[in-house]
Amino acid sequence: MAELNVGRLVAPTDDPRVAEFMDNLDRINGLGKRMPGFVWMMEGSGEPGTGNTENSIGDDPQFVANLTVWQDAAALEKFVWGTVHKQFYDRRRDWFDILGEQHFVMWWVPAGHRPTLDEAMARLEHLRRNGPDDTAFGWAQLEQATMWRDKRCAPVAAE
């Protein structure tokens, strides 16, 4: 299963307003890579402290993407909601603009497939235009996934 999460940083990657996020990217990404069920992650340059933030979207270097592949939804769900990653998720508004449109998508991939960012963006656009289906979906379409309902951050009025 592949997942794409996009966001726009509130400031450039070298700005003190996003320093705590940037300083923890390698730690959180490293944790994800060590999780049972992790398969692959889109990488950046490999420079310490950059994560994959160099994989910007369009001409805006603050608009960044995270693209990973997991063996199944349970593995991704455990990483997102059952590790220290959850603490960073809860603080996402400290570092990212609130986007007015869907910014997260999942889809099933065959074993060994490594999606490109263009492929992932097409899946996200499909979800935005058509809603969830077998091509692109979110947590709510995965009946076996329950942690996201119980552990995600309470909605903010601006969402």
Coordinates of C-alpha atoms in Angstrom, one line a residue:
M1 CA 0.0 0.0 0.0
A2 CA 1.3 3.4 -0.9
E3 CA 0.6 6.7 0.8
L4 CA 1.2 10.3 -0.1
N5 CA 1.0 13.2 2.3
V6 CA 1.6 16.7 1.1
G7 CA 1.9 19.9 3.1
R8 CA 3.1 23.5 2.8
L9 CA 5.6 24.5 5.4
V10 CA 4.9 27.9 7.1
A11 CA 8.5 29.0 6.4
P12 CA 11.5 27.9 4.4
T13 CA 13.3 24.8 5.7
D14 CA 16.1 26.9 7.2
D15 CA 13.8 29.2 9.1
P16 CA 13.6 28.9 13.0
R17 CA 9.8 28.6 12.8
V18 CA 10.2 25.1 11.3
A19 CA 13.5 24.2 13.0
E20 CA 12.0 21.7 15.5
F21 CA 10.2 19.9 12.6
M22 CA 13.4 19.8 10.4
D23 CA 15.6 18.8 13.4
N24 CA 13.4 15.7 13.9
L25 CA 12.9 14.5 10.3
D26 CA 15.7 12.1 10.3
R27 CA 14.6 10.6 13.6
I28 CA 11.0 10.1 12.6
N29 CA 11.8 8.9 9.1
G30 CA 14.4 6.5 10.6
L31 CA 11.8 5.2 13.0
G32 CA 9.4 4.6 10.1
K33 CA 12.0 2.7 8.1
R34 CA 12.6 0.4 11.1
M35 CA 8.9 -0.4 11.6
P36 CA 7.6 -3.9 10.7
G37 CA 5.8 -3.6 7.4
F38 CA 7.8 -0.7 6.1
V39 CA 8.8 -1.2 2.4
W40 CA 10.1 2.0 0.9
M41 CA 10.3 5.8 1.2
M42 CA 10.9 8.5 -1.4
E43 CA 14.2 10.0 -0.5
G44 CA 15.8 13.4 -0.9
S45 CA 19.5 14.1 -1.2
G46 CA 20.4 12.2 1.9
E47 CA 21.8 15.3 3.5
P48 CA 21.3 15.2 7.3
G49 CA 18.3 17.1 8.5
T50 CA 16.6 17.5 5.1
G51 CA 14.4 14.3 5.1
N52 CA 12.7 14.3 1.7
T53 CA 11.8 18.0 1.9
E54 CA 13.8 18.5 -1.3
N55 CA 10.9 16.7 -3.1
S56 CA 8.9 19.9 -3.5
I57 CA 5.8 20.2 -5.5
G58 CA 5.6 22.7 -8.3
D59 CA 7.7 25.9 -8.0
D60 CA 7.1 26.3 -4.3
P61 CA 10.0 24.8 -2.2
Q62 CA 7.8 25.0 0.9
F63 CA 5.2 22.6 -0.6
V64 CA 6.7 19.2 0.3
A65 CA 5.7 15.6 -0.1
N66 CA 6.1 12.4 1.8
L67 CA 5.6 9.2 -0.2
T68 CA 6.0 5.7 1.3
V69 CA 5.0 2.1 0.7
W70 CA 3.9 -0.3 3.4
Q71 CA 3.0 -4.0 3.4
D72 CA -0.5 -3.2 4.6
A73 CA -2.6 -0.6 6.3
A74 CA -2.0 -2.0 9.7
A75 CA 1.7 -1.4 9.5
L76 CA 1.2 2.2 8.3
E77 CA -1.5 2.8 10.9
K78 CA 0.8 1.6 13.8
F79 CA 3.6 3.9 12.7
V80 CA 1.3 7.0 12.2
W81 CA -0.8 6.6 15.3
G82 CA 1.1 4.3 17.6
T83 CA 4.6 5.8 17.8
V84 CA 6.2 9.2 18.6
H85 CA 5.1 10.2 15.0
K86 CA 1.7 10.9 16.6
Q87 CA 3.2 13.7 18.7
F88 CA 4.4 15.4 15.5
Y89 CA 1.1 14.8 13.8
D90 CA -0.6 16.6 16.7
R91 CA 1.6 19.6 16.2
R92 CA 1.4 19.8 12.4
R93 CA -0.2 23.2 12.6
D94 CA 2.9 24.6 14.2
W95 CA 4.9 23.9 11.0
F96 CA 2.4 23.6 8.2
D97 CA -0.3 25.8 6.6
I98 CA -3.8 24.5 6.8
L99 CA -4.7 23.4 3.3
G100 CA -8.2 23.9 2.0
E101 CA -8.2 20.6 0.0
Q102 CA -7.5 17.0 0.4
H103 CA -3.8 16.4 1.0
F104 CA -3.5 12.7 1.9
V105 CA -4.1 9.7 -0.3
M106 CA -3.5 5.9 -0.2
W107 CA -3.7 3.2 -2.8
W108 CA -2.8 -0.4 -3.3
V109 CA 0.4 -1.1 -5.3
P110 CA 1.8 -4.5 -6.5
A111 CA 4.7 -5.9 -4.6
G112 CA 8.0 -4.3 -5.7
H113 CA 6.4 -1.2 -7.2
R114 CA 7.9 2.2 -6.2
P115 CA 5.5 4.9 -7.1
T116 CA 6.8 8.2 -8.5
L117 CA 5.8 11.6 -7.1
D118 CA 3.9 12.3 -10.4
E119 CA 2.0 9.0 -10.0
A120 CA 1.2 9.8 -6.4
M121 CA 0.0 13.3 -7.2
A122 CA -2.3 11.9 -9.9
R123 CA -3.8 9.6 -7.3
L124 CA -4.4 12.6 -5.0
E125 CA -6.0 14.5 -7.8
H126 CA -8.2 11.5 -8.6
L127 CA -9.3 11.4 -4.9
R128 CA -10.0 15.2 -5.0
R129 CA -12.1 15.0 -8.2
N130 CA -13.9 11.7 -7.7
G131 CA -13.9 10.9 -4.0
P132 CA -12.7 7.6 -2.6
D133 CA -12.7 4.5 -4.7
D134 CA -10.4 1.6 -5.5
T135 CA -8.0 4.0 -7.2
A136 CA -7.5 6.4 -4.3
F137 CA -8.8 6.4 -0.8
G138 CA -8.3 7.5 2.8
W139 CA -8.4 6.0 6.3
A140 CA -12.2 5.9 6.3
Q141 CA -12.3 3.4 3.4
L142 CA -10.2 0.9 5.3
E143 CA -12.6 -1.0 7.6
Q144 CA -9.7 -2.8 9.3
A145 CA -8.1 0.5 10.3
T146 CA -9.3 1.8 13.6
M147 CA -6.4 3.6 15.3
W148 CA -7.0 6.7 13.2
R149 CA -10.5 7.1 14.6
D150 CA -9.4 6.6 18.2
K151 CA -6.1 8.4 18.2
R152 CA -6.1 11.2 15.7
C153 CA -6.0 14.8 16.8
A154 CA -9.5 16.3 17.4
P155 CA -10.6 18.4 14.4
V156 CA -9.8 22.1 14.5
A157 CA -12.6 24.5 13.8
A158 CA -10.7 25.9 10.8
E159 CA -10.7 22.5 9.0

